[in-house]
Coordinates of C-alpha atoms and ligand atoms in Angstrom, one line a residue:
M1 CA 164.1 55.0 235.1
K2 CA 167.0 52.8 236.4
T3 CA 167.9 49.5 234.9
K4 CA 169.9 47.4 237.1
M5 CA 172.0 44.5 235.9
K6 CA 171.8 41.4 237.8
S7 CA 174.8 39.9 239.2
S8 CA 177.4 38.1 236.8
T9 CA 180.6 36.8 238.1
P10 CA 183.5 37.0 235.4
A11 CA 185.6 33.9 236.0
P12 CA 189.2 34.8 237.2
S13 CA 191.9 33.9 234.6
S14 CA 193.0 31.0 236.5
H15 CA 189.6 29.3 236.0
S16 CA 188.8 27.1 233.0
A17 CA 186.8 28.9 230.1
P18 CA 183.2 29.3 230.7
V19 CA 181.0 26.5 229.3
N20 CA 179.3 27.3 226.0
A21 CA 175.5 27.3 227.0
W22 CA 174.2 25.6 223.9
D23 CA 176.7 22.8 224.1
M24 CA 175.4 22.5 227.8
A25 CA 171.8 22.3 226.8
L26 CA 172.5 19.7 223.9
E27 CA 174.4 17.6 226.5
Q28 CA 171.2 17.7 228.9
L29 CA 169.0 16.9 225.9
D30 CA 171.3 13.9 224.8
T31 CA 171.2 12.6 228.5
V32 CA 167.4 12.8 228.7
A33 CA 167.0 11.2 225.4
K34 CA 169.2 8.3 226.3
H35 CA 167.4 7.8 229.7
I36 CA 163.9 7.6 228.2
R37 CA 165.1 6.0 224.9
L38 CA 163.6 9.0 222.9
D39 CA 162.6 8.3 219.2
R40 CA 165.6 9.4 217.1
G41 CA 163.6 11.5 215.0
I42 CA 162.2 13.5 217.9
H43 CA 165.5 13.8 219.4
E44 CA 166.8 15.2 216.2
F45 CA 164.0 17.6 216.0
L46 CA 164.7 19.0 219.4
R47 CA 168.4 19.7 218.6
Y48 CA 167.5 22.5 216.2
P49 CA 165.8 25.7 217.1
K50 CA 162.8 26.4 214.9
T51 CA 163.5 29.9 213.9
I52 CA 166.5 32.1 214.5
L53 CA 166.4 35.9 213.8
S54 CA 169.5 37.9 214.0
V55 CA 169.2 41.5 213.6
S56 CA 171.2 44.6 213.8
V57 CA 169.9 47.5 215.9
P58 CA 171.2 50.8 214.9
V59 CA 170.5 53.6 217.5
R60 CA 170.9 57.2 217.3
M61 CA 172.9 58.2 220.4
D62 CA 172.2 61.4 222.3
N63 CA 175.6 63.0 220.9
G64 CA 174.2 62.6 217.5
T65 CA 176.3 59.5 216.5
V66 CA 174.9 56.0 215.4
Q67 CA 175.9 52.9 217.2
V68 CA 174.9 49.5 216.1
F69 CA 174.0 46.6 218.5
E70 CA 173.6 43.0 217.8
G71 CA 170.1 41.4 218.5
H72 CA 168.6 38.0 218.5
R73 CA 165.2 36.3 218.9
V74 CA 165.2 32.5 218.8
Q75 CA 162.2 30.3 218.9
H76 CA 163.1 26.9 219.9
N77 CA 159.9 25.0 219.7
V78 CA 156.1 25.7 219.1
T79 CA 154.7 22.2 219.2
R80 CA 152.8 22.9 222.5
G81 CA 151.6 26.4 221.7
P82 CA 153.0 29.8 220.8
A83 CA 156.7 30.6 221.7
K84 CA 157.2 32.0 225.0
G85 CA 160.2 33.6 226.8
G86 CA 162.2 36.7 227.9
I87 CA 164.4 39.4 226.4
R88 CA 167.6 40.3 228.0
F89 CA 170.0 43.2 227.6
H90 CA 173.6 42.0 228.4
P91 CA 177.0 43.3 227.2
D92 CA 178.4 39.6 226.8
L93 CA 175.1 38.1 225.3
T94 CA 175.9 35.6 222.5
L95 CA 173.6 33.7 220.0
D96 CA 174.6 30.3 221.5
E97 CA 173.3 31.7 224.9
V98 CA 170.1 32.8 223.5
K99 CA 169.6 29.3 221.7
A100 CA 170.2 27.7 225.1
L101 CA 167.9 29.9 226.9
A102 CA 165.1 29.4 224.4
F103 CA 165.5 25.5 224.7
W104 CA 165.3 25.7 228.5
M105 CA 162.2 27.9 228.1
T106 CA 160.6 25.0 225.8
L107 CA 161.4 22.6 228.6
K108 CA 160.1 25.0 231.4
C109 CA 156.7 25.6 229.8
A110 CA 156.4 21.8 229.2
V111 CA 157.3 20.8 232.8
M112 CA 154.9 23.3 234.3
G113 CA 152.1 22.2 231.7
L114 CA 151.8 25.6 230.2
P115 CA 150.3 25.5 226.7
Y116 CA 153.6 27.4 225.2
G117 CA 156.7 26.5 223.1
G118 CA 160.0 28.2 224.1
A119 CA 161.9 31.3 222.9
K120 CA 164.3 33.8 224.0
G121 CA 165.8 37.1 222.8
G122 CA 168.1 39.8 223.7
V123 CA 170.7 42.5 222.7
R124 CA 174.2 42.6 223.2
V125 CA 174.5 45.9 225.1
D126 CA 175.3 47.4 228.3
P127 CA 172.0 49.1 229.3
K128 CA 173.9 50.9 232.2
K129 CA 175.7 53.0 229.6
L130 CA 172.7 54.2 227.8
T131 CA 170.5 57.2 228.8
L132 CA 166.8 56.6 229.0
G133 CA 166.1 58.0 225.7
E134 CA 168.8 55.8 223.9
L135 CA 167.4 52.8 225.9
E136 CA 163.9 53.6 224.5
R137 CA 165.2 54.0 221.0
L138 CA 167.0 50.8 221.3
T139 CA 164.2 48.8 222.7
R140 CA 161.8 50.3 219.9
R141 CA 164.2 49.5 217.0
F142 CA 164.7 46.0 218.3
A143 CA 161.0 45.4 218.7
S144 CA 160.4 46.6 215.3
E145 CA 163.1 44.2 213.8
I146 CA 161.6 41.2 215.5
A147 CA 158.1 42.2 214.9
I148 CA 158.0 39.9 211.8
I149 CA 157.9 37.0 214.1
I150 CA 156.3 37.8 217.5
G151 CA 152.5 38.3 218.2
P152 CA 150.1 37.2 220.9
E153 CA 149.4 33.9 219.0
K154 CA 153.0 33.3 217.8
D155 CA 155.7 34.5 220.2
I156 CA 155.3 36.5 223.4
P157 CA 158.4 38.1 225.0
A158 CA 158.8 39.1 228.6
P159 CA 161.3 40.6 230.9
D160 CA 164.5 38.7 231.6
V161 CA 168.0 40.1 232.7
A162 CA 168.2 43.9 232.8
T163 CA 164.8 44.5 231.2
N164 CA 161.7 45.6 233.0
P165 CA 158.0 46.6 232.8
Q166 CA 158.9 49.8 231.0
I167 CA 160.8 48.1 228.3
M168 CA 158.0 45.6 227.8
A169 CA 155.5 48.7 227.4
W170 CA 157.8 50.0 224.7
I171 CA 157.8 46.8 222.9
M172 CA 154.0 46.5 223.2
D173 CA 153.6 50.1 221.9
T174 CA 155.9 49.7 219.0
Y175 CA 154.4 46.4 217.9
S176 CA 150.8 48.0 218.4
M177 CA 151.7 51.0 216.2
G178 CA 152.9 48.7 213.5
I179 CA 149.7 46.8 213.3
G180 CA 147.3 49.7 214.0
Y181 CA 145.6 48.7 217.1
S182 CA 146.5 47.9 220.7
A183 CA 147.8 44.3 221.2
P184 CA 148.4 44.0 225.0
G185 CA 149.0 40.1 224.7
V186 CA 152.1 40.5 222.5
V187 CA 154.3 40.8 225.7
T188 CA 154.0 39.9 229.4
G189 CA 155.5 41.7 232.4
K190 CA 153.9 45.0 231.4
P191 CA 152.9 47.8 233.8
L192 CA 149.4 47.3 235.2
E193 CA 148.1 50.2 233.4
I194 CA 148.4 48.7 229.9
G195 CA 147.3 45.1 230.7
G196 CA 149.9 43.8 233.2
S197 CA 149.0 41.2 235.8
L198 CA 149.1 41.8 239.7
G199 CA 151.8 39.6 241.2
R200 CA 153.9 39.2 237.8
N201 CA 156.9 41.4 239.3
E202 CA 157.4 39.2 242.2
A203 CA 156.2 35.8 240.6
T204 CA 159.7 34.3 239.8
G205 CA 160.9 34.9 243.3
R206 CA 157.7 33.7 244.9
G207 CA 157.8 30.5 242.8
V208 CA 161.5 29.9 243.9
V209 CA 160.3 30.2 247.5
V210 CA 157.3 27.8 247.1
I211 CA 159.7 25.3 245.8
I212 CA 162.3 25.6 248.3
E213 CA 159.5 25.4 251.2
E214 CA 158.3 22.1 249.7
A215 CA 161.7 20.7 249.3
F216 CA 162.6 21.4 252.9
R217 CA 159.4 19.9 253.8
R218 CA 159.9 16.6 252.0
L219 CA 163.5 16.5 253.4
K220 CA 162.1 17.3 256.7
W221 CA 164.7 20.1 257.2
P222 CA 163.1 23.0 259.3
L223 CA 162.9 26.2 257.2
R224 CA 162.7 28.6 260.1
G225 CA 166.3 29.4 261.2
A226 CA 167.9 27.9 258.1
T227 CA 170.5 29.9 256.3
A228 CA 170.5 31.1 252.8
A229 CA 172.8 33.0 250.5
V230 CA 171.6 34.6 247.4
Q231 CA 173.7 35.6 244.4
G232 CA 172.0 38.4 242.5
F233 CA 169.9 41.0 243.9
G234 CA 167.8 41.9 240.9
N235 CA 164.2 41.3 240.4
V236 CA 164.5 37.5 241.3
G237 CA 167.1 37.3 243.9
S238 CA 165.7 40.3 246.0
V239 CA 162.2 39.0 246.1
C240 CA 163.6 35.4 247.1
A241 CA 165.7 37.1 250.0
K242 CA 162.7 39.2 251.0
L243 CA 160.2 36.4 251.2
L244 CA 162.7 33.9 252.9
A245 CA 163.7 36.5 255.5
G246 CA 159.9 37.0 256.1
M247 CA 159.6 33.3 256.7
G248 CA 162.2 33.2 259.3
V249 CA 165.1 32.1 257.2
K250 CA 168.4 33.8 258.2
V251 CA 169.7 35.3 254.8
I252 CA 173.4 35.2 255.6
A253 CA 174.9 36.4 252.2
V254 CA 173.7 38.7 249.3
S255 CA 175.7 39.8 246.2
D256 CA 175.2 41.6 243.0
V257 CA 177.5 42.2 240.1
D258 CA 180.1 44.3 242.1
G259 CA 180.1 41.9 245.2
G260 CA 178.4 41.2 248.1
V261 CA 177.8 41.2 252.0
Y262 CA 178.0 38.5 254.7
S263 CA 176.4 38.3 258.2
E264 CA 176.3 35.3 260.3
R265 CA 173.4 36.7 262.3
G266 CA 171.4 37.2 259.1
L267 CA 171.3 40.5 256.9
D268 CA 168.4 43.1 257.2
I269 CA 167.0 42.6 253.8
E270 CA 164.2 45.3 254.2
K271 CA 167.1 47.8 255.0
M272 CA 169.2 46.5 251.8
L273 CA 166.2 46.8 249.7
A274 CA 165.5 50.4 250.8
A275 CA 169.3 51.3 250.1
K276 CA 168.9 49.5 246.7
A277 CA 165.9 51.7 245.8
K278 CA 168.2 54.8 246.4
G279 CA 170.6 53.2 244.0
A280 CA 173.1 51.7 246.5
G281 CA 175.1 48.5 245.3
V282 CA 174.8 45.4 247.8
K283 CA 178.6 45.8 248.7
D284 CA 178.2 49.1 250.1
F285 CA 175.6 48.0 252.8
H286 CA 176.9 48.6 256.2
A287 CA 175.7 47.1 259.5
P288 CA 177.3 45.9 262.7
G289 CA 178.6 42.4 262.1
T290 CA 178.4 42.6 258.4
T291 CA 181.4 42.0 256.2
R292 CA 182.2 42.2 252.5
I293 CA 182.4 39.1 250.3
T294 CA 183.2 38.4 246.7
N295 CA 180.8 36.5 244.5
E296 CA 183.1 33.5 244.5
E297 CA 183.2 33.5 248.4
L298 CA 179.3 33.8 248.4
L299 CA 178.9 30.7 246.2
E300 CA 181.2 28.8 248.5
C301 CA 179.9 29.9 251.9
R302 CA 178.4 27.4 254.3
C303 CA 174.5 27.6 254.2
D304 CA 171.6 25.3 253.9
V305 CA 170.4 26.7 250.5
L306 CA 172.5 28.5 247.9
I307 CA 170.3 30.3 245.5
P308 CA 172.0 31.5 242.3
A309 CA 169.9 34.2 240.9
A310 CA 172.2 35.7 238.3
L311 CA 173.4 34.2 235.2
E312 CA 174.5 30.9 233.6
N313 CA 178.0 29.4 234.3
Q314 CA 178.3 30.3 238.1
I315 CA 178.6 26.7 239.6
T316 CA 181.3 25.1 237.6
K317 CA 183.9 22.1 237.9
D318 CA 186.3 24.7 239.4
N319 CA 184.1 25.7 242.4
A320 CA 181.8 22.7 242.9
P321 CA 184.2 20.7 244.9
R322 CA 184.4 23.6 247.4
L323 CA 180.5 24.3 247.7
K324 CA 179.5 24.0 251.3
A325 CA 175.7 24.5 250.8
R326 CA 173.4 21.7 251.8
M327 CA 171.1 22.4 248.7
V328 CA 171.2 24.5 245.6
A329 CA 167.9 26.2 244.3
E330 CA 168.4 27.5 240.8
A331 CA 166.7 30.8 240.5
A332 CA 168.7 31.7 237.4
N333 CA 168.6 29.8 234.1
G334 CA 171.5 27.4 233.6
P335 CA 173.6 28.5 236.5
T336 CA 175.2 25.0 237.0
T337 CA 177.3 23.2 234.4
P338 CA 176.9 19.5 233.7
E339 CA 180.4 18.7 235.0
A340 CA 179.4 20.6 238.3
D341 CA 176.0 18.8 238.4
R342 CA 178.0 15.4 238.5
I343 CA 180.3 16.8 241.3
L344 CA 177.3 17.9 243.4
L345 CA 175.4 14.6 242.8
K346 CA 178.6 12.8 244.2
K347 CA 178.6 15.2 247.2
K348 CA 175.0 14.5 247.7
I349 CA 174.0 18.1 247.5
P350 CA 170.3 18.2 245.9
I351 CA 169.7 20.8 243.1
L352 CA 166.3 22.1 242.7
P353 CA 166.5 22.6 238.9
D354 CA 166.1 26.0 237.0
I355 CA 163.2 24.9 234.7
L356 CA 161.2 23.9 237.8
T357 CA 162.4 26.5 240.5
N358 CA 162.3 29.6 238.6
A359 CA 159.2 28.9 236.5
G360 CA 157.1 31.3 238.6
G361 CA 157.8 34.1 236.3
V362 CA 156.5 32.4 233.1
T363 CA 153.5 31.0 234.9
V364 CA 152.2 34.4 236.0
S365 CA 153.3 35.6 232.4
Y366 CA 150.8 33.0 231.1
F367 CA 148.2 34.2 233.6
E368 CA 148.8 37.8 232.3
W369 CA 148.3 36.6 228.7
V370 CA 145.1 34.8 229.6
Q371 CA 143.8 38.0 231.3
D372 CA 144.8 40.1 228.3
I373 CA 142.9 37.8 225.9
Q374 CA 139.8 37.9 227.9
S375 CA 140.2 41.4 229.1
F376 CA 139.2 40.3 232.6
F377 CA 141.6 40.8 235.4
W378 CA 142.2 38.8 238.7
N379 CA 143.0 40.0 242.1
E380 CA 146.6 39.4 243.5
D381 CA 145.3 36.6 245.9
D382 CA 143.9 34.6 242.9
V383 CA 147.2 34.9 241.1
N384 CA 149.3 33.9 243.9
K385 CA 146.9 30.9 244.8
R386 CA 146.9 29.7 241.1
L387 CA 150.9 30.2 241.0
K388 CA 151.3 28.1 244.1
E389 CA 148.9 25.3 242.8
I390 CA 150.8 25.0 239.5
M391 CA 154.1 25.1 241.1
M392 CA 153.2 22.5 243.6
G393 CA 151.6 20.3 241.0
A394 CA 154.9 20.4 239.0
F395 CA 157.2 19.8 242.0
N396 CA 155.0 16.6 242.7
N397 CA 155.4 15.4 239.2
V398 CA 159.1 16.0 239.2
F399 CA 159.7 14.6 242.6
Q400 CA 157.7 11.4 241.7
E401 CA 159.8 10.9 238.5
A402 CA 163.0 11.3 240.6
Q403 CA 161.9 8.7 243.0
T404 CA 160.4 6.0 240.6
G405 CA 163.4 6.5 238.2
N406 CA 166.0 6.7 240.9
I407 CA 167.4 10.0 239.3
D408 CA 168.3 13.4 240.2
L409 CA 165.7 16.3 240.1
R410 CA 167.2 18.0 237.1
L411 CA 167.0 14.9 235.0
A412 CA 163.5 14.2 236.4
A413 CA 162.3 17.7 235.4
Q414 CA 163.8 17.3 232.1
V415 CA 162.3 13.9 231.6
V416 CA 158.7 15.0 232.4
A417 CA 159.1 18.0 229.9
V418 CA 160.7 16.0 227.1
R419 CA 158.1 13.1 227.5
R420 CA 155.3 15.8 227.2
L421 CA 156.9 17.4 224.1
A422 CA 157.5 14.1 222.5
E423 CA 153.9 13.1 223.0
A424 CA 152.6 16.4 221.4
L425 CA 154.9 16.1 218.5
K426 CA 154.0 12.6 217.8
I427 CA 150.3 13.6 217.9
R428 CA 150.9 16.6 215.4
G429 CA 153.4 14.9 213.3
V430 CA 156.1 16.2 211.2
Y431 CA 155.1 18.6 208.6
P432 CA 154.3 17.9 205.6
Ligands
LIG1 N1 162.5 35.6 231.6 C1 161.7 34.7 232.5 C2 162.2 33.1 232.5 O1 163.5 33.1 232.2 C3 160.2 34.8 232.2 C4 159.8 34.4 230.8 C5 158.4 34.7 230.5 O2 157.6 35.2 231.3 O3 158.0 34.5 229.3 O4 161.6 32.3 232.8

């Protein structure tokens, strides 16, 4: 099994320091609170994650030595239902980043109307440096360390950066061994054989494309013949690129962690996917008219839609003034800093915000959980149809909020989410 890291772009030393993701999340929350005159108590409540569990993850390596990795699971909020959110493996992972990602999951589930709160977890590790056996032992030990707070009714992990269905299967198995019976509903994004859902693998990318298509339609921009640049060629970026190319969009630039390629005429995504399946990196893709570009160049290339599908902190105050995209569709979580948001707003570049745009993954995770609880499985058409319905419904709510409030789409999405959360919190009350 291969685990591929999605793209990250380390900022060159001339750039300012990366923005702390948790500071960024709090700044966004404060902006929403001010805009809707949120009750002070509720505002305060949302500024603190409900539960933070930090664990050490000792792993017996193949050479007999023991290495210890740092892991976290953060549940930001459970007011609207069990906590929900992915687990990522990344060498630069920090607790503040996990807190921010958990907060964004709370907002994401609320804006989509899913009956969940928000969580996130991860291990600070470079999985590319582990053998398959080491990866399994790391995953199982991490799963057993967080088993005290996860469960089908409590907190349901899923894949995120550099984790995949096999890793979910190990988590499900470890948890099930501990309680003495199989609990498929403890994680989503599982392989089909053990209670996964059809359509889950492609769901995030598919959802991104639904939102882009609808945004183009509202703006009366033609999608066929439009140009797209995709940063990240992992589970999300590669599916976006494939589906967009299938709809007649020219995907002119794609990158992964090691760099990218550009073609004015549009890249052959099917060929790139075939090369990726054989283990090739994006930058090594050769075809007539195709040239190499860096991640920085990709973000600044002229295109109709720029799709950051990698990590946080990619569009910053340093590069935002140079962006030449007509629209940004956030397939990643938190790719744009608040300072960059303000710059793009001035440049009149609309941003389709992460908590709406990339919510297809958690939406089909919800379907998977429902199917597991009922032990009754749907066909792929049903999954995709219901996914589209929920994405379109959420888009409409957010778009309407933006129009009536004369605000940008990020603020509108967060307003819809925080209002729902505040309502639920008011009804439940603060315990005791
Ligand atoms: N990791 C994905 C996200 O950031 C999916 C989470 C889930 O399915 O719970 O939305």
